[in-house]
Coordinates of C-alpha atoms in Angstrom, one line a residue:
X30 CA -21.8 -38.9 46.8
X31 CA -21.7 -38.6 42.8
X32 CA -18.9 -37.3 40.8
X33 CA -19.3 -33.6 40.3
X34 CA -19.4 -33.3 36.5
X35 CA -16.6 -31.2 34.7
X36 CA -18.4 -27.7 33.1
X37 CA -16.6 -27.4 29.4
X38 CA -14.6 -24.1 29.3
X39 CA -17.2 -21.4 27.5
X40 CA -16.0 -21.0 23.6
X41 CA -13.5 -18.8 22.9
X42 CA -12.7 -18.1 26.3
X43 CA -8.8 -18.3 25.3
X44 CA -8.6 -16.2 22.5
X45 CA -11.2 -13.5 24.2
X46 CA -8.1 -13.6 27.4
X47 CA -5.5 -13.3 25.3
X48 CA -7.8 -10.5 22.7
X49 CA -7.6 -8.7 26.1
X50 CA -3.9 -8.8 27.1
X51 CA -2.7 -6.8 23.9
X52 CA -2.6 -3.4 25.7
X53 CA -0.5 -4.9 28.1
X54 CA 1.3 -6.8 25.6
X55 CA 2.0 -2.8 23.9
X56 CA 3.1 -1.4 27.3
X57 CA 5.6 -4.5 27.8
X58 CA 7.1 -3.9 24.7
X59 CA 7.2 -0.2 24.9
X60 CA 8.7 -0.2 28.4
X61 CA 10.5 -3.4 28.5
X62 CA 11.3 -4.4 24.6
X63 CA 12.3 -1.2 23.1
X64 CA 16.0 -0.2 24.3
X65 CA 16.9 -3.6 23.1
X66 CA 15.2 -3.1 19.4
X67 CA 17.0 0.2 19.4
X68 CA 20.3 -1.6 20.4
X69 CA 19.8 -3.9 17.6
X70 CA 18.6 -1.4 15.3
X71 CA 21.6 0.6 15.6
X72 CA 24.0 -2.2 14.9
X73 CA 22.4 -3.3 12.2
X74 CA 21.7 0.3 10.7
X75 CA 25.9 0.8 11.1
X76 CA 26.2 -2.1 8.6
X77 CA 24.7 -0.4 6.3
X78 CA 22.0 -3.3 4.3
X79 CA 21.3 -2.5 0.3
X80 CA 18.0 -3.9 0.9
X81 CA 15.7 -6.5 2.9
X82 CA 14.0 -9.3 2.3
X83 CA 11.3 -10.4 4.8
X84 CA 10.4 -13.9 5.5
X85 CA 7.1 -15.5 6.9
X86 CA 4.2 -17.5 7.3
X87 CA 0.1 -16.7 7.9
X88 CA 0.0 -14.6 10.3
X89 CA 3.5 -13.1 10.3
X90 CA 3.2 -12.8 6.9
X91 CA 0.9 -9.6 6.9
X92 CA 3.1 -8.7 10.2
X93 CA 6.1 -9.1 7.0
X94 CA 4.0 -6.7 4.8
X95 CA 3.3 -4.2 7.3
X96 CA 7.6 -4.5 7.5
X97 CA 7.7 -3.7 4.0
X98 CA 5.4 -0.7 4.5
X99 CA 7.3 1.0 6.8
X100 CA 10.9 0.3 5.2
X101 CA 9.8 1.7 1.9
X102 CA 8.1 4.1 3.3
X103 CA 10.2 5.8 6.0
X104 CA 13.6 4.0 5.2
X105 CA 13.1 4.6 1.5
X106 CA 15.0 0.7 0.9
X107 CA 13.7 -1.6 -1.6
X108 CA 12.1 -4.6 0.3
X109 CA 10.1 -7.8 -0.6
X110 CA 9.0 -10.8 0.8
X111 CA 11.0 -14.1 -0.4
X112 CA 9.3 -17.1 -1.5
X113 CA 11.1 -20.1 0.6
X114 CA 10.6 -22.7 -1.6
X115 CA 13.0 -21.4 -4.1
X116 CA 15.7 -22.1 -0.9
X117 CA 14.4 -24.8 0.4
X118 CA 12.8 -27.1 -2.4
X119 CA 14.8 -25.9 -5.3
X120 CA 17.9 -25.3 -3.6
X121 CA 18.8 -22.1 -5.1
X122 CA 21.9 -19.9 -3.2
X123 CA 21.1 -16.2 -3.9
X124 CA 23.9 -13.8 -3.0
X125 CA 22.8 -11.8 -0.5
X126 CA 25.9 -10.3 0.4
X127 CA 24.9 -6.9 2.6
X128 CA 21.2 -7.5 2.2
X129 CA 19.0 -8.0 5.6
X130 CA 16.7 -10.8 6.2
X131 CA 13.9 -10.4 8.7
X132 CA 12.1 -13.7 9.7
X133 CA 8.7 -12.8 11.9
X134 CA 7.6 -16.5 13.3
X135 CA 5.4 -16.2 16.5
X136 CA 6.8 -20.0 17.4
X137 CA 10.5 -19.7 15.6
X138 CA 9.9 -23.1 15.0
X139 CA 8.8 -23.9 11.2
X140 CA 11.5 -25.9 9.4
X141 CA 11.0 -23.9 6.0
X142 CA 11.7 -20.5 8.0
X143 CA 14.6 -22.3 9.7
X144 CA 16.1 -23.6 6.7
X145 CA 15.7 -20.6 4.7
X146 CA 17.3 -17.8 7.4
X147 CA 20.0 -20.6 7.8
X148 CA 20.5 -20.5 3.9
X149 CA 20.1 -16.9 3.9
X150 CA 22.7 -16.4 6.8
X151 CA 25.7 -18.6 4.6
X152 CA 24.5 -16.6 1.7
X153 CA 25.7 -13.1 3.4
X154 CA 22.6 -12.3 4.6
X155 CA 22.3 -10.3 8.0
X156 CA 19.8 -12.1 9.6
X157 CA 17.3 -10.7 11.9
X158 CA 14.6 -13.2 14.1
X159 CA 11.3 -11.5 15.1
X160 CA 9.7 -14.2 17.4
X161 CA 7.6 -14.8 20.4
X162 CA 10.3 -17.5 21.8
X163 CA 14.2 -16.8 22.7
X164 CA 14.7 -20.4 22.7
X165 CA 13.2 -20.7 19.3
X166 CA 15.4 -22.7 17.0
X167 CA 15.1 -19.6 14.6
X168 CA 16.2 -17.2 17.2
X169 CA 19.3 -19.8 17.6
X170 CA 20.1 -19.7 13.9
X171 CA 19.9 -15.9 13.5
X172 CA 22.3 -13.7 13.9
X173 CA 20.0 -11.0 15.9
X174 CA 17.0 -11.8 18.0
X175 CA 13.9 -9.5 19.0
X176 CA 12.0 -10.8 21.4
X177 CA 8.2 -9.4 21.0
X178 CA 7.4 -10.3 24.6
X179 CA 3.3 -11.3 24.1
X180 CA 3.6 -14.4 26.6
X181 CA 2.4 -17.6 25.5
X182 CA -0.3 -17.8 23.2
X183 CA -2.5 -20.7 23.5
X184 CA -5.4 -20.1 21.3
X185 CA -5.2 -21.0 17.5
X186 CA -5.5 -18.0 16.1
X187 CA -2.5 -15.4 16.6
X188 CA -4.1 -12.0 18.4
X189 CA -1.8 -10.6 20.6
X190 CA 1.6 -12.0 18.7
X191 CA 0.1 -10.1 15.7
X192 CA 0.0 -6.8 17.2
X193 CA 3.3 -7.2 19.2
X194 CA 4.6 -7.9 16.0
X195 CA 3.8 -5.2 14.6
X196 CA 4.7 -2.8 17.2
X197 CA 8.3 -4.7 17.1
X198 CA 8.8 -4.2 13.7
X199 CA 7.8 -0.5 13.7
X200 CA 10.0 0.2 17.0
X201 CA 12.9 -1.8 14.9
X202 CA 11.9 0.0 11.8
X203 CA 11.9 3.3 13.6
X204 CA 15.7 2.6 15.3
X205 CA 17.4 1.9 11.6
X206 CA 16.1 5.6 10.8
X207 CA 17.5 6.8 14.5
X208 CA 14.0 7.9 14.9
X209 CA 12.4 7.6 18.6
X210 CA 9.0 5.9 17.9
X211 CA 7.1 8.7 19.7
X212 CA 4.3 7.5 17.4
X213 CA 3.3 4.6 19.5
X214 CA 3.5 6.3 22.6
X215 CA -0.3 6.3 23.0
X216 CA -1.1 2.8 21.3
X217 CA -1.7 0.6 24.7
X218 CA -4.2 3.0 26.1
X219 CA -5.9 3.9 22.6
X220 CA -5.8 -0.3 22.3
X221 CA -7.5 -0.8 25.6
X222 CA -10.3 1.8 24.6
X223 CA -11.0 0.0 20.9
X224 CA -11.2 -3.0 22.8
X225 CA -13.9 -2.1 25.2
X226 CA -16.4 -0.8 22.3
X227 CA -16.9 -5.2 21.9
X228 CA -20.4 -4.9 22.0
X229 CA -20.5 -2.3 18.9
X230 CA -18.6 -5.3 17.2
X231 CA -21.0 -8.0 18.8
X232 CA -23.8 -6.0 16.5
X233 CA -21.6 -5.6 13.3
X234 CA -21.4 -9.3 13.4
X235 CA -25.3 -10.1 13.0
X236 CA -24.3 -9.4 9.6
X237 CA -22.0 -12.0 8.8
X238 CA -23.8 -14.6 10.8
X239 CA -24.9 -16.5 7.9
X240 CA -22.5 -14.6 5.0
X241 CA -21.0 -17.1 2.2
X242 CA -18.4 -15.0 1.0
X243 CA -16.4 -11.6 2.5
X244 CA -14.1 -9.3 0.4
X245 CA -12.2 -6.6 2.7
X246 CA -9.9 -4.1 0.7
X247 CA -7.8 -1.6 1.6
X248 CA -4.4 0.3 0.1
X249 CA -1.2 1.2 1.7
X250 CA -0.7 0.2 5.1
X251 CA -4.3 -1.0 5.6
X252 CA -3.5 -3.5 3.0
X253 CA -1.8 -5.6 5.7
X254 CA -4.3 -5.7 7.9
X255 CA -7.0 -6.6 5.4
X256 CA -5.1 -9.8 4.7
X257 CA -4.8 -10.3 8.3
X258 CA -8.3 -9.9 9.2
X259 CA -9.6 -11.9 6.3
X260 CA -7.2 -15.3 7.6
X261 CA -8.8 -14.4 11.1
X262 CA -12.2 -14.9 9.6
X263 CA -11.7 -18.0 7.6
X264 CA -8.9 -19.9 9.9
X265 CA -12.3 -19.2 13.0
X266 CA -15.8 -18.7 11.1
X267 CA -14.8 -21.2 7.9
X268 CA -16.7 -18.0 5.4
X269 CA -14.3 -17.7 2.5
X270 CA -12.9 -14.7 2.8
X271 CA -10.8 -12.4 0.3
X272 CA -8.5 -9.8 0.7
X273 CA -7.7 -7.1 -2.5
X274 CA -5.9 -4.3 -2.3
X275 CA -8.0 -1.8 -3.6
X276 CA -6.1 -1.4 -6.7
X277 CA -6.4 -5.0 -7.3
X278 CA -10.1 -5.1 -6.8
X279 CA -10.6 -2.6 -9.6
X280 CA -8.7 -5.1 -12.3
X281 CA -11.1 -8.0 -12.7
X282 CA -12.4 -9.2 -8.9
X283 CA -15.2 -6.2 -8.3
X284 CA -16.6 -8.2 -11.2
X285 CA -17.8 -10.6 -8.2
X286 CA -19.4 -7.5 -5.8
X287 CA -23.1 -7.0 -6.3
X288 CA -25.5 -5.1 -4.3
X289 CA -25.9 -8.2 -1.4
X290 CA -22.1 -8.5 -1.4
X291 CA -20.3 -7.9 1.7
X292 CA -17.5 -6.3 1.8
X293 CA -15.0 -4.5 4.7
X294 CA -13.0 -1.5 3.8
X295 CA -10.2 -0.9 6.0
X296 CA -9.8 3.0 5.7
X297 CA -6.5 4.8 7.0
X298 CA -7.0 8.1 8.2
X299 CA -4.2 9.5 5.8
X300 CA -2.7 8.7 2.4
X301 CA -3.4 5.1 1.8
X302 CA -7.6 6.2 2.7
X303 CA -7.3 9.3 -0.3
X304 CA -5.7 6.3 -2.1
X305 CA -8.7 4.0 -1.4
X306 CA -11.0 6.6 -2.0
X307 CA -12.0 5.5 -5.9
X308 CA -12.3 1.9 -4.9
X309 CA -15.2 3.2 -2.3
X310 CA -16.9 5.0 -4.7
X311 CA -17.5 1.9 -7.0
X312 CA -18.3 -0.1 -4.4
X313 CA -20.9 2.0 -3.0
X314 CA -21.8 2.8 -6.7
X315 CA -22.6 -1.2 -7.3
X316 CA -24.8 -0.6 -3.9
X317 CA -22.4 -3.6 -2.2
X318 CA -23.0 -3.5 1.5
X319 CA -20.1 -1.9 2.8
X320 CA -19.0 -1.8 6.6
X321 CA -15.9 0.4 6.9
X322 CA -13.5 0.1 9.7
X323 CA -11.9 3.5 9.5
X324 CA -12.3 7.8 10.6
X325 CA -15.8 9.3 11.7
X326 CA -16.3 10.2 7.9
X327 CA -15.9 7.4 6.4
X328 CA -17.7 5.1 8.5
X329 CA -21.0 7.5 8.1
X330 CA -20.8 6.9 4.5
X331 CA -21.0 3.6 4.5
X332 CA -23.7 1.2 5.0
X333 CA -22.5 0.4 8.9
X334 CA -18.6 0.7 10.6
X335 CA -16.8 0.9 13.4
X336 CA -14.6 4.8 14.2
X337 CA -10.9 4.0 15.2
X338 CA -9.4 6.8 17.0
X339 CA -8.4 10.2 15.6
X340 CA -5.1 12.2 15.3
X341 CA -3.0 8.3 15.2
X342 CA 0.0 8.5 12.6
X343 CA -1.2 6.7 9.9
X344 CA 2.3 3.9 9.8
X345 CA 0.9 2.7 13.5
X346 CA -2.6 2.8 13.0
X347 CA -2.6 -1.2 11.7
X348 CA -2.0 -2.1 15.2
X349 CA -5.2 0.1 15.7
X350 CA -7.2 -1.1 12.7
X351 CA -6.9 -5.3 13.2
X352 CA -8.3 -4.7 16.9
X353 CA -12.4 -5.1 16.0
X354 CA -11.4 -7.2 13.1
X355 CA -10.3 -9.9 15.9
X356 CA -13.3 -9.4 17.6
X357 CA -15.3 -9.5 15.0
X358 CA -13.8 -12.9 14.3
X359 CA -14.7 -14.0 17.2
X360 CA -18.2 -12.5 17.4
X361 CA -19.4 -14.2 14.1
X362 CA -17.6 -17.4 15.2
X363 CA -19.8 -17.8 18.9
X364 CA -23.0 -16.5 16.8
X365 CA -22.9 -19.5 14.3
X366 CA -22.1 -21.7 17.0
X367 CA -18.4 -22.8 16.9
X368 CA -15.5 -22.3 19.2
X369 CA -12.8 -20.0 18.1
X370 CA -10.0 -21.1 20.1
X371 CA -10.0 -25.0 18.2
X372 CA -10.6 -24.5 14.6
X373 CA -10.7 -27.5 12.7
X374 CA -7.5 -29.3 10.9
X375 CA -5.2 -26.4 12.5
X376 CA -2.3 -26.4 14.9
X377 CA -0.2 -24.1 16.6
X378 CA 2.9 -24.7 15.4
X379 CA 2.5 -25.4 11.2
X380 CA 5.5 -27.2 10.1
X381 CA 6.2 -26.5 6.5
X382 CA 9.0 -27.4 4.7

Protein backbone atom coordinates (compact mmCIF):
# COMPACT_ATOMS: atom_id res chain seq x y z
CA UNK A 1 0.00 0.00 0.00
CA UNK A 2 1.78 3.53 -0.78
CA UNK A 3 2.69 6.13 1.65
CA UNK A 4 -0.22 8.50 2.21
CA UNK A 5 1.39 11.83 1.27
CA UNK A 6 1.49 14.59 3.96
CA UNK A 7 -1.19 17.73 2.91
CA UNK A 8 0.99 21.10 3.79
CA UNK A 9 -0.91 23.13 6.44
CA UNK A 10 -3.13 25.89 4.35
CA UNK A 11 -1.15 29.43 4.69
CA UNK A 12 -1.72 31.44 7.42
CA UNK A 13 -3.57 28.91 9.19
CA UNK A 14 -1.54 29.93 12.52
CA UNK A 15 -1.91 33.43 12.60
CA UNK A 16 -5.79 33.21 11.27
CA UNK A 17 -6.08 30.73 14.94
CA UNK A 18 -4.43 32.80 16.96
CA UNK A 19 -6.27 36.37 14.96
CA UNK A 20 -9.24 34.41 16.38
CA UNK A 21 -8.39 33.74 20.06
CA UNK A 22 -7.99 37.67 20.99
CA UNK A 23 -11.57 37.89 22.36
CA UNK A 24 -10.76 35.21 24.57
CA UNK A 25 -7.38 36.43 25.04
CA UNK A 26 -9.54 40.09 26.43
CA UNK A 27 -11.88 37.92 28.59
CA UNK A 28 -8.75 36.12 30.30
CA UNK A 29 -7.23 39.04 31.04
CA UNK A 30 -10.24 40.92 32.24
CA UNK A 31 -11.42 38.03 34.51
CA UNK A 32 -8.27 36.35 35.26
CA UNK A 33 -5.28 39.21 34.80
CA UNK A 34 -6.74 42.24 36.28
CA UNK A 35 -6.82 41.91 40.30
CA UNK A 36 -3.18 41.23 39.91
CA UNK A 37 -2.50 44.48 37.57
CA UNK A 38 -4.44 46.42 40.18
CA UNK A 39 -2.30 44.77 42.99
CA UNK A 40 0.75 45.89 41.25
CA UNK A 41 -0.60 49.08 40.24
CA UNK A 42 -1.34 50.14 43.64
CA UNK A 43 2.07 49.33 44.96
CA UNK A 44 3.69 50.98 42.47
CA UNK A 45 1.24 54.09 42.44
CA UNK A 46 2.15 54.27 46.59
CA UNK A 47 5.81 54.88 45.55
CA UNK A 48 5.04 57.57 44.00
CA UNK A 49 7.41 57.58 40.28
CA UNK A 50 8.32 61.33 38.88
CA UNK A 51 8.07 59.92 35.57
CA UNK A 52 8.38 56.67 33.13
CA UNK A 53 10.24 55.57 30.66
CA UNK A 54 9.01 52.74 28.45
CA UNK A 55 11.16 50.24 26.84
CA UNK A 56 10.63 47.95 23.66
CA UNK A 57 11.02 46.41 20.50
CA UNK A 58 8.67 46.04 17.06
CA UNK A 59 5.76 45.09 18.09
CA UNK A 60 5.77 46.14 21.84
CA UNK A 61 7.08 49.18 20.74
CA UNK A 62 3.68 50.72 19.52
CA UNK A 63 2.18 48.53 22.59
CA UNK A 64 5.05 51.24 24.56
CA UNK A 65 3.45 54.27 22.69
CA UNK A 66 0.00 53.43 23.27
CA UNK A 67 1.64 53.34 27.23
CA UNK A 68 2.76 56.70 26.74
CA UNK A 69 -0.71 57.70 25.55
CA UNK A 70 -2.48 56.83 28.30
CA UNK A 71 0.09 58.06 31.06
CA UNK A 72 0.22 61.51 29.67
CA UNK A 73 -3.06 61.49 29.10
CA UNK A 74 -4.91 60.26 32.12
CA UNK A 75 -1.99 60.14 34.57
CA UNK A 76 -0.77 63.57 33.41
CA UNK A 77 3.22 62.14 33.99
CA UNK A 78 5.89 62.96 31.60
CA UNK A 79 6.79 59.60 29.67
CA UNK A 80 9.07 58.56 26.78
CA UNK A 81 10.48 55.74 25.23
CA UNK A 82 14.35 55.15 25.92
CA UNK A 83 16.67 54.36 23.25
CA UNK A 84 18.76 51.13 24.67
CA UNK A 85 21.71 51.57 22.98
CA UNK A 86 22.71 54.52 24.99
CA UNK A 87 22.66 51.61 28.03
CA UNK A 88 23.82 48.95 26.44
CA UNK A 89 26.38 50.03 23.68
CA UNK A 90 27.55 53.19 25.09
CA UNK A 91 27.33 52.31 28.60
CA UNK A 92 25.78 55.37 29.95
CA UNK A 93 24.24 55.12 33.89
CA UNK A 94 21.32 57.64 33.94
CA UNK A 95 19.97 58.27 37.49
CA UNK A 96 16.74 57.14 37.53
CA UNK A 97 16.17 57.40 41.08
CA UNK A 98 12.04 57.30 41.58
CA UNK A 99 11.41 57.07 37.85
CA UNK A 100 9.45 53.83 36.52
CA UNK A 101 10.62 51.69 33.74
CA UNK A 102 8.08 49.64 31.86
CA UNK A 103 9.63 46.84 29.53
CA UNK A 104 6.64 45.30 27.11
CA UNK A 105 8.50 42.02 25.38
CA UNK A 106 6.01 39.35 24.23
CA UNK A 107 9.08 36.71 24.75
CA UNK A 108 11.06 38.55 27.81
CA UNK A 109 13.84 37.21 26.16
CA UNK A 110 15.94 40.00 24.01
CA UNK A 111 19.34 40.64 25.60
CA UNK A 112 19.23 44.49 24.87
CA UNK A 113 15.74 44.68 26.90
CA UNK A 114 17.44 42.47 29.51
CA UNK A 115 20.44 44.36 29.80
CA UNK A 116 18.82 47.69 29.85
CA UNK A 117 15.83 47.00 32.70
CA UNK A 118 18.90 45.33 34.51
CA UNK A 119 20.81 48.71 34.06
CA UNK A 120 17.78 50.56 34.77
CA UNK A 121 16.94 48.58 37.94
CA UNK A 122 20.85 49.44 39.68
CA UNK A 123 20.18 52.88 38.36
CA UNK A 124 16.97 53.40 40.81
CA UNK A 125 14.64 52.61 38.48
CA UNK A 126 11.30 50.77 39.54
CA UNK A 127 11.08 48.27 37.14
CA UNK A 128 7.97 46.93 35.74
CA UNK A 129 7.95 43.60 32.98
CA UNK A 130 4.96 43.47 30.68
CA UNK A 131 5.51 39.95 28.94
CA UNK A 132 3.79 36.95 27.60
CA UNK A 133 6.20 34.53 29.72
CA UNK A 134 6.61 34.40 33.73
CA UNK A 135 9.71 32.52 33.27
CA UNK A 136 11.05 35.05 30.95
CA UNK A 137 14.50 36.16 31.87
CA UNK A 138 13.09 39.77 31.84
CA UNK A 139 10.26 38.96 34.15
CA UNK A 140 13.32 37.40 36.45
CA UNK A 141 15.29 40.64 36.32
CA UNK A 142 12.31 42.91 37.05
CA UNK A 143 11.16 43.96 40.03
CA UNK A 144 7.24 43.56 39.14
CA UNK A 145 5.88 41.17 36.53
CA UNK A 146 2.39 41.36 34.59
CA UNK A 147 1.66 38.57 33.00
CA UNK A 148 -0.66 39.36 29.71
CA UNK A 149 -1.92 35.79 29.62
CA UNK A 150 -2.32 35.43 25.42
CA UNK A 151 -0.89 31.69 25.45
CA UNK A 152 1.71 30.87 23.24
CA UNK A 153 2.07 32.48 20.05
CA UNK A 154 3.41 30.57 17.26
CA UNK A 155 3.01 32.59 14.27
CA UNK A 156 5.56 35.34 13.28
CA UNK A 157 3.77 38.05 13.40
CA UNK A 158 2.46 39.18 17.09
CA UNK A 159 -1.70 39.41 16.93
CA UNK A 160 -3.09 38.44 19.95
CA UNK A 161 0.22 39.52 22.31
CA UNK A 162 -0.40 42.91 20.70
CA UNK A 163 -3.84 43.44 21.87
CA UNK A 164 -3.31 41.71 25.33
CA UNK A 165 -0.71 44.14 25.54
CA UNK A 166 -2.46 46.73 25.24
CA UNK A 167 -5.41 45.86 27.36
CA UNK A 168 -2.53 45.12 30.19
CA UNK A 169 -1.11 48.38 29.97
CA UNK A 170 -4.46 50.19 29.99
CA UNK A 171 -5.81 47.96 32.99
CA UNK A 172 -2.17 48.81 34.69
CA UNK A 173 -2.46 52.39 33.54
CA UNK A 174 -5.99 52.64 34.84
CA UNK A 175 -4.89 51.04 38.60
CA UNK A 176 -1.97 53.85 39.11
CA UNK A 177 -4.96 56.45 38.73
CA UNK A 178 -7.24 54.04 41.24
CA UNK A 179 -9.53 54.09 38.35
CA UNK A 180 -11.64 50.70 37.67
CA UNK A 181 -11.15 50.14 33.90
CA UNK A 182 -14.88 50.03 33.29
CA UNK A 183 -13.83 51.17 29.76
CA UNK A 184 -12.95 47.75 28.58
CA UNK A 185 -15.65 46.06 29.97
CA UNK A 186 -17.17 45.48 26.54
CA UNK A 187 -13.93 45.00 24.41
CA UNK A 188 -13.95 40.88 24.08
CA UNK A 189 -17.44 40.80 22.71
CA UNK A 190 -17.14 44.16 20.54
CA UNK A 191 -13.56 42.19 19.48
CA UNK A 192 -15.37 39.02 18.47
CA UNK A 193 -17.95 41.15 16.33
CA UNK A 194 -14.97 43.19 14.29
CA UNK A 195 -13.53 40.00 13.81
CA UNK A 196 -16.32 38.29 12.12
CA UNK A 197 -16.88 41.25 9.39
CA UNK A 198 -13.39 39.26 7.69
CA UNK A 199 -14.88 39.09 4.54
CA UNK A 200 -15.51 43.13 4.33
CA UNK A 201 -11.66 43.11 4.89
CA UNK A 202 -11.10 40.19 2.31
CA UNK A 203 -12.62 42.97 -0.27
CA UNK A 204 -10.58 46.01 1.09
CA UNK A 205 -7.58 43.96 0.34
CA UNK A 206 -8.13 43.63 -3.64
CA UNK A 207 -6.75 46.97 -3.26
CA UNK A 208 -3.42 46.42 -2.06
CA UNK A 209 -2.97 43.17 -3.90
CA UNK A 210 -0.39 44.52 -6.16
CA UNK A 211 0.27 48.13 -4.16
CA UNK A 212 4.20 49.25 -4.05
CA UNK A 213 3.98 51.57 -1.41
CA UNK A 214 1.26 52.26 1.77
CA UNK A 215 1.22 55.42 3.97
CA UNK A 216 -1.38 55.07 7.04
CA UNK A 217 -1.64 58.14 9.40
CA UNK A 218 -3.34 58.89 12.30
CA UNK A 219 -2.96 61.37 15.62
CA UNK A 220 -3.28 60.72 19.18
CA UNK A 221 -3.92 57.36 20.20
CA UNK A 222 -4.49 56.06 16.68
CA UNK A 223 -0.88 56.97 16.13
CA UNK A 224 0.09 53.65 17.73
CA UNK A 225 -1.81 51.62 15.95
CA UNK A 226 -0.82 53.01 12.57
CA UNK A 227 2.73 52.12 13.28
CA UNK A 228 1.57 48.78 14.28
CA UNK A 229 -0.41 48.03 11.36
CA UNK A 230 2.05 49.34 8.95
CA UNK A 231 5.01 46.56 10.57
CA UNK A 232 2.10 44.01 10.10
CA UNK A 233 1.94 44.77 6.51
CA UNK A 234 5.59 44.86 5.66
CA UNK A 235 7.01 42.12 8.26
CA UNK A 236 3.75 39.66 6.03
CA UNK A 237 3.01 41.25 2.48
CA UNK A 238 6.93 42.72 1.97
CA UNK A 239 4.89 46.42 0.50
CA UNK A 240 6.86 49.12 2.04
CA UNK A 241 4.85 50.63 4.31
CA UNK A 242 4.88 54.06 6.23
CA UNK A 243 3.48 55.22 9.17
CA UNK A 244 3.14 59.40 9.92
CA UNK A 245 1.39 60.89 12.39
CA UNK A 246 -0.78 63.13 10.77
CA UNK A 247 1.11 66.13 11.96
CA UNK A 248 4.18 64.72 10.55
CA UNK A 249 2.72 64.00 7.19
CA UNK A 250 1.91 67.66 6.73
CA UNK A 251 5.85 68.73 7.12
CA UNK A 252 7.49 67.41 4.03
CA UNK A 253 6.22 63.44 3.44
CA UNK A 254 2.48 64.35 1.75
CA UNK A 255 4.96 65.65 -0.75
CA UNK A 256 4.99 61.74 -1.85
CA UNK A 257 0.89 61.30 -1.90
CA UNK A 258 -0.64 61.78 -5.36
CA UNK A 259 -3.93 60.90 -6.62
CA UNK A 260 -2.98 56.80 -7.16
CA UNK A 261 -1.38 56.87 -3.62
CA UNK A 262 -2.71 54.63 -1.09
CA UNK A 263 -3.08 55.62 2.00
CA UNK A 264 -4.99 54.24 5.48
CA UNK A 265 -6.27 56.78 7.94
CA UNK A 266 -6.87 55.40 11.24
CA UNK A 267 -9.63 57.77 12.59
CA UNK A 268 -10.58 57.83 16.52
CA UNK A 269 -13.97 58.51 17.22
CA UNK A 270 -12.90 61.46 19.62
CA UNK A 271 -10.12 64.00 19.95
CA UNK A 272 -7.29 62.54 18.21
CA UNK A 273 -10.00 62.10 14.83
CA UNK A 274 -10.98 66.29 15.28
CA UNK A 275 -7.14 66.39 15.45
CA UNK A 276 -6.67 64.31 12.23
CA UNK A 277 -9.35 66.08 10.61
CA UNK A 278 -6.92 68.74 8.42
CA UNK A 279 -4.57 65.92 7.45
CA UNK A 280 -7.93 64.28 5.75
CA UNK A 281 -8.83 67.19 4.05
CA UNK A 282 -5.40 67.42 2.05
CA UNK A 283 -5.40 64.09 1.43
CA UNK A 284 -8.63 63.92 -0.06
CA UNK A 285 -7.86 67.35 -1.56
CA UNK A 286 -4.62 65.65 -3.51
CA UNK A 287 -7.53 62.99 -4.58
CA UNK A 288 -5.05 60.08 -2.75
CA UNK A 289 -7.12 57.00 -2.45
CA UNK A 290 -8.02 56.95 0.98
CA UNK A 291 -9.52 53.91 2.95
CA UNK A 292 -10.25 54.98 6.53
CA UNK A 293 -10.57 52.63 9.36
CA UNK A 294 -12.61 54.66 11.69
CA UNK A 295 -16.72 55.96 12.77
CA UNK A 296 -19.73 55.64 10.13
CA UNK A 297 -18.78 59.33 9.05
CA UNK A 298 -15.68 59.15 8.28
CA UNK A 299 -15.52 55.97 6.50
CA UNK A 300 -18.38 57.39 3.95
CA UNK A 301 -16.16 60.14 3.13
CA UNK A 302 -13.58 58.39 2.05
CA UNK A 303 -12.82 56.44 -1.00
CA UNK A 304 -13.62 52.84 0.84
CA UNK A 305 -13.28 51.82 4.92
CA UNK A 306 -14.15 49.70 7.40
CA UNK A 307 -16.89 51.24 10.65
CA UNK A 308 -15.42 50.14 14.11
CA UNK A 309 -18.01 50.24 16.75
CA UNK A 310 -19.67 53.24 18.25
CA UNK A 311 -19.98 54.84 21.83
CA UNK A 312 -16.05 52.92 22.64
CA UNK A 313 -13.94 55.49 24.90
CA UNK A 314 -11.57 56.70 22.65
CA UNK A 315 -8.07 55.51 25.16
CA UNK A 316 -9.36 51.69 24.38
CA UNK A 317 -10.40 51.96 21.06
CA UNK A 318 -6.63 50.93 19.64
CA UNK A 319 -7.38 47.52 20.80
CA UNK A 320 -10.47 48.05 18.47
CA UNK A 321 -8.83 49.81 15.60
CA UNK A 322 -5.55 47.13 14.90
CA UNK A 323 -8.28 44.26 14.61
CA UNK A 324 -8.98 44.58 10.47
CA UNK A 325 -5.64 45.97 10.12
CA UNK A 326 -4.33 42.21 11.14
CA UNK A 327 -6.68 40.90 8.89
CA UNK A 328 -6.01 42.89 6.30
CA UNK A 329 -2.45 41.77 6.66
CA UNK A 330 -3.25 38.62 6.20
CA UNK A 331 -5.82 39.10 3.37
CA UNK A 332 -3.28 40.92 1.00
CA UNK A 333 -0.64 38.37 2.17
CA UNK A 334 -2.84 34.96 0.87
CA UNK A 335 -3.95 37.20 -2.28
CA UNK A 336 -0.40 37.70 -3.54
CA UNK A 337 0.38 34.26 -2.84
CA UNK A 338 2.58 34.00 0.29
CA UNK A 339 2.22 32.57 3.74
CA UNK A 340 1.79 34.91 6.62
CA UNK A 341 2.76 32.76 9.32
CA UNK A 342 6.76 32.25 7.91
CA UNK A 343 7.89 35.54 6.56
CA UNK A 344 11.11 35.54 5.20
CA UNK A 345 14.60 36.30 7.31
CA UNK A 346 12.29 36.66 10.61
CA UNK A 347 12.21 34.83 13.93
CA UNK A 348 10.33 34.74 16.89
CA UNK A 349 12.45 35.64 19.31
CA UNK A 350 14.88 38.81 17.77
CA UNK A 351 17.86 38.91 19.77
CA UNK A 352 19.33 42.35 19.73
CA UNK A 353 21.89 43.59 21.76
Amino acid sequence: MPDTLAVPPAPGRIMAGEMAEQPAVLRRILDEGAPRIREIAAEIAARNPRFVLLTARGTSDNAALYAKYLIEVLLGKPAGLTSMSTTTAYGAKPDLTDCLVITVSQSGGSPDLVASTRAAREAGAITLAVTNNAASPLAEVSEYHIDVLAGPEKALPATKTYTAELLALYLFVEGLRGGDGAAAKDLPELAAAVLARQGEVRTLAERYRFAQRLVLTSRGYGYPTAREAALKLMETTYIPASPFSGADLLHGPLAMVDNVSPVIAIVPDGKGGAALQPVLDRLRGRGADLVVVGPQDQVDAASAGFVLPAGVPEEVQPILEILPLQLLAYEVTIARGQDPDAPRALAKVTETR
